[in-house]
Amino acid sequence: MQRYKNVFSETQACKISDMLLLLSLVFLSLAGTALADIYNNVDELPRNLTFDFIVIGGGTAGNVVANRLTENPSFSVLVLEAGPSPEGQLNHTVPFFSIFLREQSPLDWNYTTVPQVGLDGSALQYPRGRILGGCSSMNRLAYVRGSSEDYDRYANVTGDNGWSWNEIQPYIRKNERWTSPTDNHNTSGQFNPAVHGFHGINSVSLAGFPSPTVQDRVIQVTEELSDEFPFNLDYNSGFQLGVGWAQSTIKHGKRSSSFTSYLGPEFVGRQNLHILLNAQVTRLLQTNSDPTEFLTVEFAENKDAPRQRVTATKEVIISTGSVGTPTLLLNSGIGDPNQLSRFGIKTLINIPDVGKNLSNQPMLTLSYFVNSTNTFDDIIRNLTLRSELIRQWIETDGDGPLGIGPYGTHQVFTRLSKNSTALETNPDPAAGPNTAHIQSGIQNGDISPPPEGHFMTISLSLNTPTSRGSIQLNTTDAFDQPLIDLGLLTTDFDVLALKEGIGIAQRFVGARAWDGYVLGPLSNITASSTDAELEAFIRANTSPNGHIVSTASMSPKGAQHGVVDPDLRVKGIARLRVVDASILPFVPSANTQFAVYMVGERGADLIKAAW
Ligand SMILES: Cc1cc2nc3c(=O)[nH]c(=O)nc-3n(C[C@H](O)[C@H](O)[C@H](O)COP(=O)(O)OP(=O)(O)OC[C@H]3O[C@@H](n4cnc5c(N)ncnc54)[C@H](O)[C@@H]3O)c2cc1C
Ligand SMILES: *[C@@H]1O[C@H](CO)[C@@H](O)[C@H](O)[C@H]1NC(C)=O
Ligand SMILES: *[C@@H]1O[C@H](CO)[C@@H](O)[C@H](O)[C@H]1NC(C)=O
Ligand SMILES: *[C@@H]1O[C@H](CO)[C@@H](O)[C@H](O)[C@H]1NC(C)=O
Ligand SMILES: *[C@@H]1O[C@H](CO)[C@@H](O)[C@H](O)[C@H]1NC(C)=O
Ligand SMILES: *[C@@H]1O[C@H](CO)[C@@H](O)[C@H](O)[C@H]1NC(C)=O
Ligand SMILES: *[C@@H]1O[C@H](CO)[C@@H](O)[C@H](O)[C@H]1NC(C)=O
Ligand SMILES: *[C@@H]1O[C@H](CO)[C@@H](O)[C@H](O)[C@H]1NC(C)=O
Ligand SMILES: *[C@@H]1O[C@H](CO)[C@@H](O)[C@H](O)[C@H]1NC(C)=O
Ligand SMILES: *[C@@H]1O[C@H](CO)[C@@H](O)[C@H](O)[C@H]1NC(C)=O
Ligand SMILES: *[C@@H]1O[C@H](CO)[C@@H](O)[C@H](O)[C@H]1NC(C)=O
Ligand SMILES: *[C@@H]1O[C@H](CO)[C@@H](O)[C@H](O)[C@H]1NC(C)=O
């Protein structure tokens, strides 16, 4: 995510008529899949239904759970989702336009963080999808699993081997449907088919449109600087280090989300699957007879609408994501008594770690002027060009440069050197010796380009941050935002590691392969910048990845710390689970949607096994 500069200025207005013409085309192209059993408001929900399971949040993981539970025709499931459907939304369908889904919008939670002490006190916008499919309906589509060591560490710290790399393999296969790229280019030598699933539900593909000026030079770098940047046929094999071709959740030039896949036409018509949109859950209520059961769910369409109630007969599953989940637990009296008492909320279940220990990756983008006009910068700046490409995308059903994610032809996974100050003065926070500290996406353009110039951008993510933040209540109204403290760059390690990351990027673009192509940096950061200049640059320009985890973390059964057991049951509560990103005790060395899909698949299996 960038720090959101508004790149759409006056040029926008004069092209409205063009856009209207296009919009009618867009409507024709996106309309079609009829929605059965998706209700837009509570009055449409038949009153005589009963539900075995209530899934709160129709997001990335929630839709996986709803799909898998309703494979059993004797289970009935209700999904309660705060937002509407993305059906027919152009910007949520065209992969390149994911760059537009970062602003305040009726389809977003519009979060703002508290001032970040590590970022010179800036309060940042923090977009999250408030829409069916959740963040999978608006994320950047990168499909990155992390290292096998990331998952083996989950097994280790939870005492449940079911979270290890070997044991999650069936869930990878259930989730993934490897798909040919839109342009049907020969993909031999660009991925390893042996490590992918071809019969799952959610589509994954290589880029369906080439960026030759950049991608060919990246391959040259892997030959020229093979010690630091070796070619890796497939960074999703469990061994991630090196440079590999980017894989994305894209199906023929269109976003593949948990909405388009797990709620696809073949599933959404199931008689036992019910989805209520525009239903924001405000709290869970104890079920009369048993104080450790929270099977009644209270919800409302908006702040002023009447509160409704619905009760599950078997289990409630919380899938409201790393911000929503701790907020909902706290509003329900499940959390740290010291915090709850400040709001006059009675603590019903004492779990001090709810909302604590938030982890997220800081990200820094470095742009370089290039000697080419064949970049994506003009798609963002030139509305005529953009309109032409929308037309092409519609007429060819997904072809062209809009059918790929803007975020990289390749991903580079690098470790800090052993003698770096970061590792000499701190324990290594990576899950193991083959886990990357730094992930760099190589982009054929700048997603917020200045008015002039063409760029190549390296987006550096510190995948192994040691800073931790928190989610706390701000008021007792469930429709108010919580306090989101990402805690970015609050440890020395994180700042030192990003300094190293800048060095990695400088060595990458310093390869001879870029001679005559990379002209120079857009920023004034160079190889001779001082430590103080680097630190000032890092603190002024770092932005958060959308990869928050750990706010309702797993820990071993019986442990005093953590929020859920390894079977995802909330500690001390009988029939309540959390199935979403919040349960991951560490952020993987990756973007997080893969891990969340996996958690959804295994979570659903654990629930099925219990019933
Ligand atoms: C801007 C951005 C870019 C990203 N890019 C990538 C990427 O390129 N690759 C990648 O792998 N990952 C990416 N991620 C991360 C990834 O998308 C998330 O980790 C993942 O989707 C989270 O899934 P989840 O199920 O935990 O939560 P979500 O998908 O957010 O689902 C939570 C759902 O619950 C709903 N909800 C919340 N509260 C309530 C309530 N009280 N009542 C009812 N419903 C509620 C929400 O509306 C939402 O639909 C990105 C994230 C963001 C924000
Ligand atoms: C609920 O009522 C509707 C009519 O209002 C009926 O069609 C449906 O079969 C009923 N469902 C159940 C589960 O009783
Ligand atoms: C997509 O986003 C762009 C940029 O914010 C905006 O101008 C356009 O109206 C959006 N399109 C739709 C169909 O919402
Ligand atoms: C987010 O902001 C938009 C205005 O841009 C508004 O319509 C919407 O209601 C807001 N959403 C929330 C959850 O506050
Ligand atoms: C976790 O890893 C540590 C260090 O390798 C090891 O000593 C410990 O036994 C492991 N614990 C479990 C539960 O696997
Ligand atoms: C694809 O490329 C590989 C290696 O470059 C080659 O062996 C193979 O024949 C090609 N496949 C097709 C269908 O052209
Ligand atoms: C936060 O996570 C770390 C690593 O798992 C753990 O050591 C620590 O106890 C956790 N702290 C809290 C408050 O949960
Ligand atoms: C914008 O794109 C159109 C169509 O490709 C092109 O004709 C025009 O010259 C471009 N404008 C600028 C300022 O580059
Ligand atoms: C680390 O070692 C490499 C050689 O392996 C050397 O080039 C580099 O300068 C050293 N870095 C530091 C910080 O000492
Ligand atoms: C927290 O609530 C106060 C009012 O009680 C409000 O002024 C402030 O903006 C809120 N903070 C956030 C981050 O919403
Ligand atoms: C830009 O590329 C052209 C060839 O495409 C080359 O002739 C020229 O020297 C390059 N310019 C610079 C400043 O490297
Ligand atoms: C780099 O530019 C920033 C403003 O963009 C300025 O504050 C800083 O002093 C400059 N640093 C150097 C080393 O020139």
PDB file of N, CA, C and O in Angstrom, residues 140-145 176 178-179 181 185 187 189-192 196 204-209 211 214-215 218-219 231-236 242-250 403-413 439-444 459 591:
ATOM      1  N   ARG A 140      -4.177  -6.842  -3.290  1.00  0.00           N
ATOM      2  CA  ARG A 140      -3.308  -6.652  -4.457  1.00  0.00           C
ATOM      3  C   ARG A 140      -3.097  -7.937  -5.248  1.00  0.00           C
ATOM      4  O   ARG A 140      -2.282  -7.971  -6.150  1.00  0.00           O
ATOM      5  N   LEU A 141      -3.736  -9.007  -4.853  1.00  0.00           N
ATOM      6  CA  LEU A 141      -3.797 -10.269  -5.601  1.00  0.00           C
ATOM      7  C   LEU A 141      -2.509 -11.105  -5.605  1.00  0.00           C
ATOM      8  O   LEU A 141      -2.449 -12.152  -6.261  1.00  0.00           O
ATOM      9  N   ALA A 142      -1.468 -10.653  -4.919  1.00  0.00           N
ATOM     10  CA  ALA A 142      -0.228 -11.439  -4.904  1.00  0.00           C
ATOM     11  C   ALA A 142      -0.482 -12.762  -4.163  1.00  0.00           C
ATOM     12  O   ALA A 142      -1.115 -12.780  -3.106  1.00  0.00           O
ATOM     13  N   TYR A 143      -0.006 -13.850  -4.775  1.00  0.00           N
ATOM     14  CA  TYR A 143      -0.179 -15.176  -4.158  1.00  0.00           C
ATOM     15  C   TYR A 143       1.196 -15.652  -3.707  1.00  0.00           C
ATOM     16  O   TYR A 143       2.017 -16.061  -4.521  1.00  0.00           O
ATOM     17  N   VAL A 144       1.435 -15.551  -2.410  1.00  0.00           N
ATOM     18  CA  VAL A 144       2.746 -15.872  -1.846  1.00  0.00           C
ATOM     19  C   VAL A 144       2.517 -16.683  -0.566  1.00  0.00           C
ATOM     20  O   VAL A 144       1.783 -16.245   0.312  1.00  0.00           O
ATOM     21  N   ARG A 145       3.123 -17.849  -0.497  1.00  0.00           N
ATOM     22  CA  ARG A 145       2.843 -18.726   0.643  1.00  0.00           C
ATOM     23  C   ARG A 145       3.748 -18.494   1.840  1.00  0.00           C
ATOM     24  O   ARG A 145       3.355 -18.767   2.975  1.00  0.00           O
ATOM     25  N   GLU A 176      -6.299 -24.222  -4.073  1.00  0.00           N
ATOM     26  CA  GLU A 176      -5.704 -23.657  -5.290  1.00  0.00           C
ATOM     27  C   GLU A 176      -6.187 -24.338  -6.568  1.00  0.00           C
ATOM     28  O   GLU A 176      -6.226 -25.559  -6.670  1.00  0.00           O
ATOM     29  N   TRP A 178      -4.722 -23.906 -10.129  1.00  0.00           N
ATOM     30  CA  TRP A 178      -3.740 -23.300 -11.034  1.00  0.00           C
ATOM     31  C   TRP A 178      -4.379 -23.145 -12.403  1.00  0.00           C
ATOM     32  O   TRP A 178      -5.045 -24.058 -12.900  1.00  0.00           O
ATOM     33  N   THR A 179      -4.184 -21.968 -13.013  1.00  0.00           N
ATOM     34  CA  THR A 179      -4.910 -21.585 -14.214  1.00  0.00           C
ATOM     35  C   THR A 179      -3.918 -21.041 -15.245  1.00  0.00           C
ATOM     36  O   THR A 179      -2.963 -20.368 -14.865  1.00  0.00           O
ATOM     37  N   PRO A 181      -2.257 -18.555 -17.896  1.00  0.00           N
ATOM     38  CA  PRO A 181      -2.340 -17.092 -17.977  1.00  0.00           C
ATOM     39  C   PRO A 181      -3.200 -16.664 -19.161  1.00  0.00           C
ATOM     40  O   PRO A 181      -3.367 -17.414 -20.130  1.00  0.00           O
ATOM     41  N   HIS A 185       0.734 -17.773 -22.760  1.00  0.00           N
ATOM     42  CA  HIS A 185       2.150 -17.922 -23.125  1.00  0.00           C
ATOM     43  C   HIS A 185       2.711 -19.218 -22.536  1.00  0.00           C
ATOM     44  O   HIS A 185       2.133 -19.803 -21.610  1.00  0.00           O
ATOM     45  N   THR A 187       4.541 -21.313 -20.247  1.00  0.00           N
ATOM     46  CA  THR A 187       4.947 -21.054 -18.862  1.00  0.00           C
ATOM     47  C   THR A 187       6.021 -22.021 -18.370  1.00  0.00           C
ATOM     48  O   THR A 187       6.371 -22.005 -17.196  1.00  0.00           O
ATOM     49  N   GLY A 189       9.337 -23.318 -17.249  1.00  0.00           N
ATOM     50  CA  GLY A 189      10.469 -22.590 -16.673  1.00  0.00           C
ATOM     51  C   GLY A 189      10.061 -21.381 -15.848  1.00  0.00           C
ATOM     52  O   GLY A 189      10.914 -20.642 -15.365  1.00  0.00           O
ATOM     53  N   GLN A 190       8.741 -21.174 -15.671  1.00  0.00           N
ATOM     54  CA  GLN A 190       8.290 -20.028 -14.869  1.00  0.00           C
ATOM     55  C   GLN A 190       7.618 -20.444 -13.562  1.00  0.00           C
ATOM     56  O   GLN A 190       7.298 -19.605 -12.726  1.00  0.00           O
ATOM     57  N   PHE A 191       7.344 -21.733 -13.402  1.00  0.00           N
ATOM     58  CA  PHE A 191       6.795 -22.227 -12.124  1.00  0.00           C
ATOM     59  C   PHE A 191       6.988 -23.737 -12.091  1.00  0.00           C
ATOM     60  O   PHE A 191       7.307 -24.355 -13.124  1.00  0.00           O
ATOM     61  N   ASN A 192       6.786 -24.304 -10.905  1.00  0.00           N
ATOM     62  CA  ASN A 192       6.952 -25.744 -10.750  1.00  0.00           C
ATOM     63  C   ASN A 192       5.588 -26.405 -10.529  1.00  0.00           C
ATOM     64  O   ASN A 192       5.015 -26.313  -9.445  1.00  0.00           O
ATOM     65  N   HIS A 196       1.843 -27.246  -7.075  1.00  0.00           N
ATOM     66  CA  HIS A 196       0.571 -26.517  -7.166  1.00  0.00           C
ATOM     67  C   HIS A 196      -0.636 -27.455  -7.223  1.00  0.00           C
ATOM     68  O   HIS A 196      -0.511 -28.627  -7.583  1.00  0.00           O
ATOM     69  N   VAL A 204      -5.218 -19.266  -9.408  1.00  0.00           N
ATOM     70  CA  VAL A 204      -3.883 -18.671  -9.285  1.00  0.00           C
ATOM     71  C   VAL A 204      -3.234 -18.770 -10.658  1.00  0.00           C
ATOM     72  O   VAL A 204      -3.355 -19.801 -11.331  1.00  0.00           O
ATOM     73  N   SER A 205      -2.555 -17.701 -11.095  1.00  0.00           N
ATOM     74  CA  SER A 205      -1.926 -17.745 -12.417  1.00  0.00           C
ATOM     75  C   SER A 205      -0.690 -16.857 -12.475  1.00  0.00           C
ATOM     76  O   SER A 205      -0.495 -15.977 -11.633  1.00  0.00           O
ATOM     77  N   LEU A 206       0.132 -17.096 -13.488  1.00  0.00           N
ATOM     78  CA  LEU A 206       1.241 -16.204 -13.824  1.00  0.00           C
ATOM     79  C   LEU A 206       0.671 -15.025 -14.608  1.00  0.00           C
ATOM     80  O   LEU A 206      -0.456 -15.103 -15.139  1.00  0.00           O
ATOM     81  N   ALA A 207       1.459 -13.956 -14.727  1.00  0.00           N
ATOM     82  CA  ALA A 207       0.965 -12.752 -15.406  1.00  0.00           C
ATOM     83  C   ALA A 207       0.512 -13.073 -16.825  1.00  0.00           C
ATOM     84  O   ALA A 207       1.211 -13.757 -17.571  1.00  0.00           O
ATOM     85  N   GLY A 208      -0.661 -12.577 -17.197  1.00  0.00           N
ATOM     86  CA  GLY A 208      -1.247 -12.855 -18.503  1.00  0.00           C
ATOM     87  C   GLY A 208      -0.968 -11.779 -19.525  1.00  0.00           C
ATOM     88  O   GLY A 208      -1.650 -11.689 -20.556  1.00  0.00           O
ATOM     89  N   PHE A 209       0.010 -10.921 -19.229  1.00  0.00           N
ATOM     90  CA  PHE A 209       0.402  -9.874 -20.183  1.00  0.00           C
ATOM     91  C   PHE A 209       1.862  -9.560 -19.875  1.00  0.00           C
ATOM     92  O   PHE A 209       2.221  -9.368 -18.726  1.00  0.00           O
ATOM     93  N   SER A 211       5.679  -7.814 -19.574  1.00  0.00           N
ATOM     94  CA  SER A 211       6.350  -6.526 -19.353  1.00  0.00           C
ATOM     95  C   SER A 211       7.803  -6.726 -19.760  1.00  0.00           C
ATOM     96  O   SER A 211       8.702  -6.747 -18.922  1.00  0.00           O
ATOM     97  N   VAL A 214      11.170  -4.987 -18.468  1.00  0.00           N
ATOM     98  CA  VAL A 214      11.586  -5.261 -17.094  1.00  0.00           C
ATOM     99  C   VAL A 214      11.861  -6.747 -16.887  1.00  0.00           C
ATOM    100  O   VAL A 214      12.906  -7.136 -16.354  1.00  0.00           O
ATOM    101  N   GLN A 215      10.957  -7.585 -17.310  1.00  0.00           N
ATOM    102  CA  GLN A 215      11.095  -9.000 -16.919  1.00  0.00           C
ATOM    103  C   GLN A 215      12.350  -9.653 -17.495  1.00  0.00           C
ATOM    104  O   GLN A 215      12.993 -10.463 -16.826  1.00  0.00           O
ATOM    105  N   VAL A 218      15.246  -8.628 -15.361  1.00  0.00           N
ATOM    106  CA  VAL A 218      15.263  -9.306 -14.057  1.00  0.00           C
ATOM    107  C   VAL A 218      15.934 -10.675 -14.201  1.00  0.00           C
ATOM    108  O   VAL A 218      16.783 -11.056 -13.383  1.00  0.00           O
ATOM    109  N   ILE A 219      15.595 -11.383 -15.260  1.00  0.00           N
ATOM    110  CA  ILE A 219      16.216 -12.703 -15.464  1.00  0.00           C
ATOM    111  C   ILE A 219      17.728 -12.551 -15.670  1.00  0.00           C
ATOM    112  O   ILE A 219      18.521 -13.340 -15.156  1.00  0.00           O
ATOM    113  N   PHE A 231      18.001 -17.275  -9.364  1.00  0.00           N
ATOM    114  CA  PHE A 231      16.667 -17.587  -9.882  1.00  0.00           C
ATOM    115  C   PHE A 231      16.054 -18.705  -9.037  1.00  0.00           C
ATOM    116  O   PHE A 231      16.733 -19.658  -8.669  1.00  0.00           O
ATOM    117  N   ASN A 232      14.780 -18.564  -8.707  1.00  0.00           N
ATOM    118  CA  ASN A 232      14.050 -19.620  -7.999  1.00  0.00           C
ATOM    119  C   ASN A 232      12.836 -19.949  -8.868  1.00  0.00           C
ATOM    120  O   ASN A 232      11.988 -19.091  -9.105  1.00  0.00           O
ATOM    121  N   LEU A 233      12.766 -21.169  -9.347  1.00  0.00           N
ATOM    122  CA  LEU A 233      11.688 -21.571 -10.260  1.00  0.00           C
ATOM    123  C   LEU A 233      10.315 -21.329  -9.643  1.00  0.00           C
ATOM    124  O   LEU A 233       9.363 -20.992 -10.340  1.00  0.00           O
ATOM    125  N   ASP A 234      10.217 -21.493  -8.316  1.00  0.00           N
ATOM    126  CA  ASP A 234       8.902 -21.339  -7.687  1.00  0.00           C
ATOM    127  C   ASP A 234       9.067 -20.976  -6.215  1.00  0.00           C
ATOM    128  O   ASP A 234       9.414 -21.818  -5.398  1.00  0.00           O
ATOM    129  N   TYR A 235       8.810 -19.713  -5.896  1.00  0.00           N
ATOM    130  CA  TYR A 235       8.985 -19.291  -4.497  1.00  0.00           C
ATOM    131  C   TYR A 235       7.883 -19.828  -3.596  1.00  0.00           C
ATOM    132  O   TYR A 235       7.925 -19.632  -2.390  1.00  0.00           O
ATOM    133  N   ASN A 236       6.899 -20.509  -4.183  1.00  0.00           N
ATOM    134  CA  ASN A 236       5.834 -21.100  -3.365  1.00  0.00           C
ATOM    135  C   ASN A 236       6.039 -22.586  -3.086  1.00  0.00           C
ATOM    136  O   ASN A 236       5.115 -23.286  -2.666  1.00  0.00           O
ATOM    137  N   GLY A 242      15.391 -16.223  -3.283  1.00  0.00           N
ATOM    138  CA  GLY A 242      15.760 -15.992  -4.672  1.00  0.00           C
ATOM    139  C   GLY A 242      14.704 -15.168  -5.392  1.00  0.00           C
ATOM    140  O   GLY A 242      13.893 -14.474  -4.760  1.00  0.00           O
ATOM    141  N   VAL A 243      14.732 -15.259  -6.722  1.00  0.00           N
ATOM    142  CA  VAL A 243      13.881 -14.420  -7.571  1.00  0.00           C
ATOM    143  C   VAL A 243      12.970 -15.325  -8.403  1.00  0.00           C
ATOM    144  O   VAL A 243      13.453 -16.190  -9.134  1.00  0.00           O
ATOM    145  N   GLY A 244      11.677 -15.127  -8.299  1.00  0.00           N
ATOM    146  CA  GLY A 244      10.761 -15.970  -9.063  1.00  0.00           C
ATOM    147  C   GLY A 244       9.690 -15.160  -9.772  1.00  0.00           C
ATOM    148  O   GLY A 244       9.435 -13.995  -9.431  1.00  0.00           O
ATOM    149  N   TRP A 245       9.064 -15.786 -10.753  1.00  0.00           N
ATOM    150  CA  TRP A 245       7.977 -15.140 -11.499  1.00  0.00           C
ATOM    151  C   TRP A 245       6.765 -14.965 -10.586  1.00  0.00           C
ATOM    152  O   TRP A 245       6.380 -15.892  -9.852  1.00  0.00           O
ATOM    153  N   ALA A 246       6.130 -13.791 -10.672  1.00  0.00           N
ATOM    154  CA  ALA A 246       5.026 -13.470  -9.760  1.00  0.00           C
ATOM    155  C   ALA A 246       3.784 -14.318 -10.061  1.00  0.00           C
ATOM    156  O   ALA A 246       3.427 -14.531 -11.221  1.00  0.00           O
ATOM    157  N   GLN A 247       3.161 -14.807  -9.004  1.00  0.00           N
ATOM    158  CA  GLN A 247       1.902 -15.565  -9.105  1.00  0.00           C
ATOM    159  C   GLN A 247       0.799 -14.756  -8.419  1.00  0.00           C
ATOM    160  O   GLN A 247       1.026 -14.173  -7.369  1.00  0.00           O
ATOM    161  N   SER A 248      -0.384 -14.750  -9.028  1.00  0.00           N
ATOM    162  CA  SER A 248      -1.471 -13.907  -8.519  1.00  0.00           C
ATOM    163  C   SER A 248      -2.798 -14.652  -8.538  1.00  0.00           C
ATOM    164  O   SER A 248      -3.003 -15.557  -9.355  1.00  0.00           O
ATOM    165  N   THR A 249      -3.715 -14.216  -7.699  1.00  0.00           N
ATOM    166  CA  THR A 249      -5.060 -14.798  -7.672  1.00  0.00           C
ATOM    167  C   THR A 249      -5.907 -14.123  -8.760  1.00  0.00           C
ATOM    168  O   THR A 249      -6.759 -13.273  -8.479  1.00  0.00           O
ATOM    169  N   ILE A 250      -5.600 -14.512  -9.994  1.00  0.00           N
ATOM    170  CA  ILE A 250      -6.275 -13.936 -11.164  1.00  0.00           C
ATOM    171  C   ILE A 250      -6.734 -15.078 -12.062  1.00  0.00           C
ATOM    172  O   ILE A 250      -5.988 -16.042 -12.284  1.00  0.00           O
ATOM    173  N   GLY A 403      -5.389  -6.665 -17.146  1.00  0.00           N
ATOM    174  CA  GLY A 403      -5.688  -7.998 -16.604  1.00  0.00           C
ATOM    175  C   GLY A 403      -4.602  -8.553 -15.706  1.00  0.00           C
ATOM    176  O   GLY A 403      -4.704  -9.689 -15.253  1.00  0.00           O
ATOM    177  N   ILE A 404      -3.558  -7.763 -15.451  1.00  0.00           N
ATOM    178  CA  ILE A 404      -2.540  -8.225 -14.503  1.00  0.00           C
ATOM    179  C   ILE A 404      -2.496  -7.294 -13.304  1.00  0.00           C
ATOM    180  O   ILE A 404      -2.895  -6.134 -13.379  1.00  0.00           O
ATOM    181  N   GLY A 405      -2.004  -7.804 -12.187  1.00  0.00           N
ATOM    182  CA  GLY A 405      -1.836  -6.957 -11.011  1.00  0.00           C
ATOM    183  C   GLY A 405      -0.715  -5.967 -11.293  1.00  0.00           C
ATOM    184  O   GLY A 405       0.207  -6.272 -12.048  1.00  0.00           O
ATOM    185  N   PRO A 406      -0.781  -4.781 -10.743  1.00  0.00           N
ATOM    186  CA  PRO A 406       0.261  -3.786 -10.996  1.00  0.00           C
ATOM    187  C   PRO A 406       1.499  -4.029 -10.144  1.00  0.00           C
ATOM    188  O   PRO A 406       2.440  -3.252 -10.195  1.00  0.00           O
ATOM    189  N   TYR A 407       1.502  -5.084  -9.353  1.00  0.00           N
ATOM    190  CA  TYR A 407       2.482  -5.149  -8.276  1.00  0.00           C
ATOM    191  C   TYR A 407       3.663  -6.054  -8.533  1.00  0.00           C
ATOM    192  O   TYR A 407       4.279  -6.536  -7.620  1.00  0.00           O
ATOM    193  N   GLY A 408       4.015  -6.279  -9.786  1.00  0.00           N
ATOM    194  CA  GLY A 408       5.304  -6.923  -9.952  1.00  0.00           C
ATOM    195  C   GLY A 408       5.333  -8.041 -10.954  1.00  0.00           C
ATOM    196  O   GLY A 408       4.439  -8.883 -10.989  1.00  0.00           O
ATOM    197  N   THR A 409       6.388  -8.033 -11.759  1.00  0.00           N
ATOM    198  CA  THR A 409       6.609  -9.151 -12.662  1.00  0.00           C
ATOM    199  C   THR A 409       7.290 -10.280 -11.895  1.00  0.00           C
ATOM    200  O   THR A 409       7.111 -11.437 -12.202  1.00  0.00           O
ATOM    201  N   HIS A 410       8.081  -9.891 -10.898  1.00  0.00           N
ATOM    202  CA  HIS A 410       8.809 -10.886 -10.097  1.00  0.00           C
ATOM    203  C   HIS A 410       8.771 -10.491  -8.629  1.00  0.00           C
ATOM    204  O   HIS A 410       8.580  -9.326  -8.293  1.00  0.00           O
ATOM    205  N   GLN A 411       8.972 -11.490  -7.788  1.00  0.00           N
ATOM    206  CA  GLN A 411       9.165 -11.245  -6.360  1.00  0.00           C
ATOM    207  C   GLN A 411      10.566 -11.723  -6.002  1.00  0.00           C
ATOM    208  O   GLN A 411      10.999 -12.782  -6.470  1.00  0.00           O
ATOM    209  N   VAL A 412      11.239 -10.937  -5.180  1.00  0.00           N
ATOM    210  CA  VAL A 412      12.610 -11.238  -4.767  1.00  0.00           C
ATOM    211  C   VAL A 412      12.609 -11.475  -3.252  1.00  0.00           C
ATOM    212  O   VAL A 412      12.137 -10.612  -2.503  1.00  0.00           O
ATOM    213  N   PHE A 413      13.111 -12.627  -2.828  1.00  0.00           N
ATOM    214  CA  PHE A 413      13.145 -12.949  -1.393  1.00  0.00           C
ATOM    215  C   PHE A 413      14.602 -13.039  -0.943  1.00  0.00           C
ATOM    216  O   PHE A 413      15.363 -13.848  -1.466  1.00  0.00           O
ATOM    217  N   GLN A 439      11.144  -8.942   1.266  1.00  0.00           N
ATOM    218  CA  GLN A 439      10.485  -9.324   0.008  1.00  0.00           C
ATOM    219  C   GLN A 439      10.396  -8.076  -0.868  1.00  0.00           C
ATOM    220  O   GLN A 439       9.900  -7.040  -0.420  1.00  0.00           O
ATOM    221  N   SER A 440      10.874  -8.175  -2.094  1.00  0.00           N
ATOM    222  CA  SER A 440      10.832  -7.009  -2.990  1.00  0.00           C
ATOM    223  C   SER A 440      10.031  -7.357  -4.236  1.00  0.00           C
ATOM    224  O   SER A 440      10.343  -8.326  -4.921  1.00  0.00           O
ATOM    225  N   GLY A 441       9.016  -6.564  -4.503  1.00  0.00           N
ATOM    226  CA  GLY A 441       8.263  -6.721  -5.749  1.00  0.00           C
ATOM    227  C   GLY A 441       8.853  -5.793  -6.799  1.00  0.00           C
ATOM    228  O   GLY A 441       9.099  -4.616  -6.515  1.00  0.00           O
ATOM    229  N   ILE A 442       9.107  -6.318  -7.998  1.00  0.00           N
ATOM    230  CA  ILE A 442       9.690  -5.492  -9.059  1.00  0.00           C
ATOM    231  C   ILE A 442       8.561  -5.052  -9.980  1.00  0.00           C
ATOM    232  O   ILE A 442       7.956  -5.870 -10.676  1.00  0.00           O
ATOM    233  N   GLN A 443       8.255  -3.754  -9.962  1.00  0.00           N
ATOM    234  CA  GLN A 443       7.071  -3.239 -10.663  1.00  0.00           C
ATOM    235  C   GLN A 443       7.459  -2.429 -11.896  1.00  0.00           C
ATOM    236  O   GLN A 443       8.359  -1.591 -11.829  1.00  0.00           O
ATOM    237  N   ASN A 444       6.710  -2.616 -12.947  1.00  0.00           N
ATOM    238  CA  ASN A 444       6.960  -1.902 -14.201  1.00  0.00           C
ATOM    239  C   ASN A 444       6.260  -0.542 -14.211  1.00  0.00           C
ATOM    240  O   ASN A 444       5.522  -0.213 -15.146  1.00  0.00           O
ATOM    241  N   SER A 459       9.109  -2.442  -4.414  1.00  0.00           N
ATOM    242  CA  SER A 459       8.404  -2.310  -3.137  1.00  0.00           C
ATOM    243  C   SER A 459       9.028  -3.289  -2.167  1.00  0.00           C
ATOM    244  O   SER A 459       8.983  -4.501  -2.355  1.00  0.00           O
ATOM    245  N   ASN A 591       2.861 -12.242   1.656  1.00  0.00           N
ATOM    246  CA  ASN A 591       1.548 -11.609   1.736  1.00  0.00           C
ATOM    247  C   ASN A 591       0.642 -12.645   2.397  1.00  0.00           C
ATOM    248  O   ASN A 591       0.927 -13.840   2.336  1.00  0.00           O
TER     249      ASN A 591
END
